[in-house]
């Protein structure tokens, strides 16, 4: 198996999970049509969120005998599934890996941003012990709006209920029994926007969810709202986000993902000039907190990812079904 976009943490669990009979070829660049030639001799490729597995890339992989594209993530918006189906290439993902890791990171971002811990950390290190400008608000009693009540959204909802927040949610496939049990109310998206002091996105990126946060939706939000996105960058129109920050409509924005993150996130660009003007602008706001797609990065999640990927690889070798829920084609 050729493993693309390998980072040091990928080496922690994957070799053991794949088993001794599997030859893993770790590559530190992304898979795309331009690099697909490096899959020569591999029966499977293992990819992550920013590899570009479009039709041409899949054609190139199929012509080299690749039978499986194993995503070591949940989202699959970067793979042309229809083309894979036509070419007979199996595509698997990791359907569940510690959703707690992602939900807990959303909470880490929310608390840090609201209580301005990122700013006080820097101040105190400079021996500036002033509290000027660091006022936050109690989460207790405030309203959180969860967009998408799947695995991650549900865990976040429960954590925020634990803080004493009122939680409202929107999902086109609601689960009223779950909501009743957890004391959560489903509302329509406009009501969610107008009620919430905190809005957190937990939906997959699809044609329907692309830019669900845009000028019109931001205009419906409560002034001063904190927006959290640990799902996919394409859910938010970044230009509209910057306008909302400049006008003050948005009180704070915490992001673990960004629509143009490919080639930037996961890389050490500290010695270079940042070419992305929108990202550079966002980094100038004191009330914007950005992490570089690290919500999944816990030992538990990495272990789950490696275990499911390794099992699917063994399933390919032994001709048995893939892990339940992981096959996309
Ligand atoms: P899930 O599939 O369990 O839940 C997604 C939910 O979104 C479903 O309940 C679905 O009905 C709902 N949904 C679909 N379209 C919607 C819409 N237009 N409005 C509101 N709800 C909608 O997915 P899960 O496991 O909770 O993951 C959510 C997303 O989190 C993933 O798709 C992935 O993009 C992202 N993610 C990010 C990670 C990171 O490291 N930053 C790690 C893992 C996942």
Coordinates of C-alpha atoms and ligand atoms in Angstrom, one line a residue:
X1 CA 0.0 0.0 0.0
X2 CA 1.3 3.4 -0.9
X3 CA 0.5 5.9 1.9
X4 CA 0.3 9.5 0.7
X5 CA 0.8 12.7 2.6
X6 CA 2.4 10.8 5.4
X7 CA 3.1 12.8 8.6
X8 CA 5.2 11.5 11.5
X9 CA 2.1 10.7 13.6
X10 CA 0.9 8.3 10.8
X11 CA 3.9 6.1 11.6
X12 CA 2.7 5.7 15.2
X13 CA 0.0 3.1 14.7
X14 CA -0.4 2.2 11.0
X15 CA 2.5 -0.3 10.6
X16 CA 1.3 -2.5 13.4
X17 CA -2.3 -2.3 12.3
X18 CA -1.5 -3.2 8.7
X19 CA 0.3 -6.4 9.8
X20 CA 3.7 -7.9 9.0
X21 CA 2.7 -9.2 5.6
X22 CA 1.9 -5.8 4.2
X23 CA 4.5 -3.7 2.5
X24 CA 3.8 0.0 3.4
X25 CA 5.3 2.6 1.2
X26 CA 5.2 6.0 3.0
X27 CA 5.3 9.0 0.8
X28 CA 5.4 12.6 2.1
X29 CA 3.5 14.2 -0.8
X30 CA -0.1 14.2 -1.7
X31 CA -1.8 12.0 -4.2
X32 CA -3.2 13.7 -7.4
X33 CA -3.2 12.9 -11.1
X34 CA 0.3 14.3 -11.2
X35 CA 1.7 11.9 -8.6
X36 CA -0.5 8.8 -9.3
X37 CA 2.4 7.2 -11.1
X38 CA 4.1 6.6 -7.7
X39 CA 1.4 4.0 -6.9
X40 CA 3.0 1.6 -9.4
X41 CA 3.1 -1.9 -7.9
X42 CA 0.7 -1.1 -5.1
X43 CA -2.7 -2.8 -4.8
X44 CA -4.0 -0.1 -2.4
X45 CA -3.4 3.6 -1.8
X46 CA -4.0 5.3 1.6
X47 CA -5.0 9.0 1.4
X48 CA -6.0 11.8 3.7
X49 CA -8.3 14.9 3.5
X50 CA -6.2 17.0 1.0
X51 CA -5.3 14.3 -1.6
X52 CA -7.1 15.0 -4.9
X53 CA -8.6 11.8 -6.1
X54 CA -10.5 13.0 -9.1
X55 CA -11.5 11.0 -12.2
X56 CA -8.2 11.4 -13.9
X57 CA -6.3 10.4 -10.8
X58 CA -8.5 7.3 -10.4
X59 CA -8.0 6.4 -14.1
X60 CA -4.3 6.5 -13.6
X61 CA -4.5 4.4 -10.4
X62 CA -6.8 1.8 -12.0
X63 CA -4.4 1.5 -15.0
X64 CA -1.6 0.6 -12.6
X65 CA -3.7 -2.1 -10.9
X66 CA -4.7 -0.2 -7.8
X67 CA -7.9 -1.9 -6.4
X68 CA -8.5 0.1 -3.2
X69 CA -8.4 3.8 -2.2
X70 CA -8.4 3.7 1.6
X71 CA -9.3 7.1 3.1
X72 CA -7.8 7.5 6.6
X73 CA -10.5 10.0 7.5
X74 CA -14.3 10.3 7.6
X75 CA -15.1 12.9 5.0
X76 CA -14.8 11.8 1.4
X77 CA -15.5 15.0 -0.6
X78 CA -12.1 14.8 -2.2
X79 CA -12.9 11.5 -4.1
X80 CA -14.9 11.1 -7.3
X81 CA -17.0 8.2 -6.1
X82 CA -18.9 7.8 -9.4
X83 CA -15.6 7.5 -11.3
X84 CA -14.3 5.0 -8.8
X85 CA -17.5 2.9 -9.2
X86 CA -17.2 3.0 -13.0
X87 CA -13.5 1.9 -12.8
X88 CA -14.2 -0.8 -10.3
X89 CA -11.9 0.8 -7.7
X90 CA -13.1 0.2 -4.1
X91 CA -13.1 3.3 -1.9
X92 CA -13.2 2.9 1.9
X93 CA -13.2 5.5 4.7
X94 CA -13.0 5.3 8.4
X95 CA -16.7 5.7 9.3
X96 CA -16.1 6.4 13.0
X97 CA -13.0 7.3 14.8
X98 CA -13.2 8.8 18.2
X99 CA -15.9 11.5 17.5
X100 CA -15.0 12.6 21.1
X101 CA -11.7 13.9 19.8
X102 CA -13.4 16.2 17.3
X103 CA -16.2 17.4 19.6
X104 CA -13.7 18.0 22.4
X105 CA -11.5 20.1 20.1
X106 CA -14.5 22.2 19.2
X107 CA -15.0 22.8 23.0
X108 CA -11.3 23.6 23.4
X109 CA -11.6 26.2 20.6
X110 CA -14.8 27.7 22.0
X111 CA -13.5 28.1 25.5
X112 CA -10.1 29.5 24.4
X113 CA -11.8 32.0 22.1
X114 CA -14.5 33.1 24.5
X115 CA -12.2 33.5 27.5
X116 CA -9.4 34.8 25.3
X117 CA -6.9 32.3 26.6
X118 CA -4.8 32.5 23.4
X119 CA -4.3 36.2 24.1
X120 CA -3.7 35.9 27.8
X121 CA -1.2 33.1 27.2
X122 CA 0.9 35.4 25.0
X123 CA 0.5 38.4 27.3
X124 CA 1.6 36.6 30.4
X125 CA 4.7 35.2 28.7
X126 CA 5.6 38.8 27.9
X127 CA 5.0 39.6 31.6
X128 CA 2.0 41.6 30.7
X129 CA -0.5 40.7 33.4
X130 CA -3.2 43.2 32.4
X131 CA -6.8 41.9 31.9
X132 CA -7.7 44.7 29.6
X133 CA -9.9 43.5 26.7
X134 CA -10.2 39.9 28.0
X135 CA -13.8 39.8 29.0
X136 CA -15.8 36.7 27.9
X137 CA -19.2 35.5 28.7
X138 CA -20.6 32.6 30.9
X139 CA -21.6 29.6 28.7
X140 CA -24.1 28.6 31.4
X141 CA -27.5 29.8 30.4
X142 CA -26.5 30.8 26.8
X143 CA -27.8 29.1 23.7
X144 CA -25.7 26.9 21.5
X145 CA -26.9 26.0 18.0
X146 CA -25.6 22.6 16.6
X147 CA -25.8 22.2 12.9
X148 CA -25.7 18.5 12.1
X149 CA -26.6 16.0 14.9
X150 CA -24.6 13.1 13.7
X151 CA -21.9 11.4 15.8
X152 CA -19.8 14.5 16.5
X153 CA -22.7 17.0 16.8
X154 CA -24.4 14.8 19.4
X155 CA -21.3 14.5 21.6
X156 CA -20.8 18.2 21.5
X157 CA -24.4 18.8 22.3
X158 CA -24.1 16.7 25.4
X159 CA -20.9 18.4 26.5
X160 CA -22.5 21.9 26.1
X161 CA -25.6 20.7 28.0
X162 CA -23.1 19.8 30.8
X163 CA -22.0 23.5 30.8
X164 CA -25.6 24.4 31.4
X165 CA -26.2 25.7 27.9
X166 CA -29.6 25.6 26.2
X167 CA -28.9 23.6 23.0
X168 CA -30.9 23.9 19.8
X169 CA -30.1 21.9 16.7
X170 CA -30.8 21.6 13.0
X171 CA -30.5 18.4 10.9
X172 CA -32.6 17.5 7.8
X173 CA -32.8 14.0 9.4
X174 CA -33.6 14.8 13.0
X175 CA -33.8 12.2 15.8
X176 CA -36.6 13.5 18.1
X177 CA -36.2 10.6 20.6
X178 CA -32.5 11.5 21.1
X179 CA -33.3 15.2 21.3
X180 CA -36.0 14.5 24.0
X181 CA -33.6 12.4 26.0
X182 CA -30.9 15.0 25.9
X183 CA -33.1 18.0 26.5
X184 CA -32.3 19.5 23.0
X185 CA -34.8 21.2 20.7
X186 CA -34.7 20.9 16.9
X187 CA -35.4 24.2 15.1
X188 CA -35.2 25.4 11.6
X189 CA -31.9 27.0 10.4
X190 CA -33.1 30.6 10.6
X191 CA -34.4 30.1 14.2
X192 CA -31.1 28.4 15.1
X193 CA -29.2 31.4 13.7
X194 CA -31.3 34.0 15.5
X195 CA -31.3 32.3 18.9
X196 CA -27.7 31.0 19.2
X197 CA -24.8 32.7 21.1
X198 CA -22.6 29.9 19.8
X199 CA -23.0 28.1 16.5
X200 CA -21.0 24.9 15.7
X201 CA -21.0 23.1 12.3
X202 CA -21.0 19.3 12.2
X203 CA -22.2 18.4 8.7
X204 CA -20.3 16.8 5.8
X205 CA -19.3 18.9 2.9
X206 CA -21.6 18.2 -0.1
X207 CA -23.1 20.3 -2.9
X208 CA -26.0 21.2 -0.6
X209 CA -23.8 22.2 2.4
X210 CA -21.2 24.1 0.4
X211 CA -21.2 27.7 1.8
X212 CA -24.1 27.1 4.2
X213 CA -22.5 30.0 6.1
X214 CA -22.6 32.9 3.7
X215 CA -23.6 36.6 3.7
X216 CA -27.4 35.9 4.0
X217 CA -27.0 33.3 6.8
X218 CA -24.5 35.5 8.8
X219 CA -27.1 38.4 8.5
X220 CA -29.6 36.2 10.4
X221 CA -27.2 35.5 13.2
X222 CA -27.4 37.1 16.6
X223 CA -24.9 40.0 16.8
X224 CA -21.8 38.8 18.7
X225 CA -22.2 35.1 18.0
X226 CA -19.2 32.8 18.2
X227 CA -19.0 30.5 15.1
X228 CA -17.1 27.2 15.4
X229 CA -16.2 25.1 12.4
X230 CA -14.2 21.8 12.9
X231 CA -15.9 20.1 10.0
X232 CA -14.9 21.2 6.5
X233 CA -13.7 24.6 5.3
X234 CA -16.0 24.7 2.3
X235 CA -19.0 25.0 4.6
X236 CA -18.1 28.7 5.0
X237 CA -17.8 31.5 2.5
X238 CA -14.5 33.0 3.8
X239 CA -15.1 36.4 2.1
X240 CA -18.5 36.7 3.9
X241 CA -16.9 35.6 7.1
X242 CA -14.3 38.3 7.0
X243 CA -17.1 40.9 6.2
X244 CA -19.0 39.6 9.3
X245 CA -15.9 40.0 11.4
X246 CA -15.2 43.5 10.2
X247 CA -18.8 44.6 10.8
X248 CA -18.8 43.1 14.3
X249 CA -21.8 40.9 13.6
X250 CA -19.6 37.9 14.4
X251 CA -18.2 38.1 17.9
X252 CA -15.6 35.4 17.3
X253 CA -14.7 32.7 14.8
X254 CA -12.9 29.4 15.7
X255 CA -11.8 27.3 12.8
X256 CA -10.0 24.0 12.5
X257 CA -10.6 23.9 8.7
X258 CA -10.4 26.4 5.9
X259 CA -11.7 26.1 2.4
X260 CA -8.3 26.8 0.9
X261 CA -6.4 24.7 3.4
X262 CA -4.9 22.3 0.9
X263 CA -1.1 22.9 0.7
X264 CA -1.1 25.1 3.7
X265 CA -2.5 23.2 6.7
X266 CA -0.3 20.3 7.9
X267 CA 2.8 22.1 6.5
X268 CA 5.5 24.1 8.2
X269 CA 5.5 27.4 6.2
X270 CA 7.0 29.4 9.0
X271 CA 10.0 30.5 6.9
X272 CA 7.9 31.5 3.9
X273 CA 5.6 34.4 2.8
X274 CA 2.0 33.4 3.2
X275 CA 0.4 33.6 -0.2
X276 CA -3.2 33.3 0.8
X277 CA -4.6 36.8 1.4
X278 CA -7.8 35.7 3.0
X279 CA -6.1 33.5 5.5
X280 CA -3.6 36.2 6.2
X281 CA -6.5 38.7 6.8
X282 CA -8.2 36.2 9.1
X283 CA -5.0 35.8 11.1
X284 CA -5.0 39.6 11.9
X285 CA -8.3 39.5 13.9
X286 CA -7.9 39.1 17.7
X287 CA -11.2 37.2 17.8
X288 CA -10.2 34.6 15.2
X289 CA -8.7 31.3 16.4
X290 CA -7.4 28.9 13.9
X291 CA -5.9 25.5 14.3
X292 CA -4.6 23.5 11.3
X293 CA -7.1 20.6 11.0
X294 CA -6.0 19.0 14.3
X295 CA -9.4 18.1 15.8
X296 CA -8.8 14.4 15.1
X297 CA -5.3 14.3 16.5
X298 CA -5.6 12.1 19.6
X299 CA -4.0 8.8 20.2
X300 CA -7.4 7.2 20.5
X301 CA -8.5 8.5 17.1
X302 CA -5.2 7.7 15.4
X303 CA -5.4 4.2 16.8
X304 CA -9.0 3.8 15.5
X305 CA -8.0 5.1 12.0
X306 CA -5.0 2.7 11.8
X307 CA -7.0 -0.3 13.0
X308 CA -9.9 0.2 10.5
X309 CA -7.5 1.0 7.6
X310 CA -5.3 -2.1 8.5
X311 CA -8.4 -4.3 8.7
X312 CA -9.7 -3.1 5.3
X313 CA -6.3 -3.8 3.7
X314 CA -6.3 -7.3 5.1
X315 CA -9.9 -7.7 3.8
X316 CA -8.6 -6.8 0.3
X317 CA -5.8 -9.4 0.6
X318 CA -8.2 -12.1 1.9
X319 CA -11.1 -11.2 -0.4
X320 CA -13.5 -10.8 2.5
X321 CA -16.0 -7.8 3.1
X322 CA -14.6 -4.5 4.3
X323 CA -15.3 -3.1 7.8
X324 CA -19.0 -2.4 8.1
X325 CA -19.9 1.1 7.0
X326 CA -16.6 1.8 5.5
X327 CA -17.2 1.0 1.8
X328 CA -18.3 4.0 -0.3
X329 CA -18.4 2.5 -3.7
Ligands
LIG1 P1 -22.2 12.1 10.6 O1 -22.3 11.6 9.3 O2 -22.3 11.2 11.8 O3 -23.2 13.3 10.9 C1 -23.4 14.3 9.9 C2 -24.8 14.9 10.2 O4 -25.0 16.0 9.3 C3 -25.9 13.9 9.9 O5 -26.8 13.7 11.0 C4 -26.6 14.5 8.7 O6 -28.0 14.2 8.6 C5 -26.3 16.0 8.9 N1 -26.5 16.9 7.8 C6 -26.3 16.6 6.5 N2 -26.6 17.7 5.8 C7 -27.0 18.7 6.6 C8 -27.4 20.0 6.5 N3 -27.5 20.6 5.3 N4 -27.7 20.7 7.6 C9 -27.6 20.1 8.9 N5 -27.3 18.9 9.0 C10 -26.9 18.1 7.9 O7 -20.7 12.8 10.6 P2 -19.8 13.1 11.9 O8 -19.0 11.9 12.2 O9 -20.5 13.7 13.0 O10 -18.7 14.2 11.2 C11 -19.2 15.4 10.7 C12 -18.1 16.0 9.9 O11 -17.0 16.3 10.7 C13 -17.5 15.1 8.8 O12 -18.3 15.1 7.6 C14 -16.1 15.7 8.6 O13 -16.2 16.6 7.5 C15 -15.8 16.4 9.9 N6 -14.7 15.9 10.6 C16 -13.6 16.7 10.8 C17 -12.5 16.3 11.5 C18 -11.3 17.2 11.8 O14 -10.2 16.7 12.2 N7 -11.5 18.5 11.8 C19 -12.4 14.8 11.9 C20 -13.6 14.1 11.6 C21 -14.7 14.6 10.9

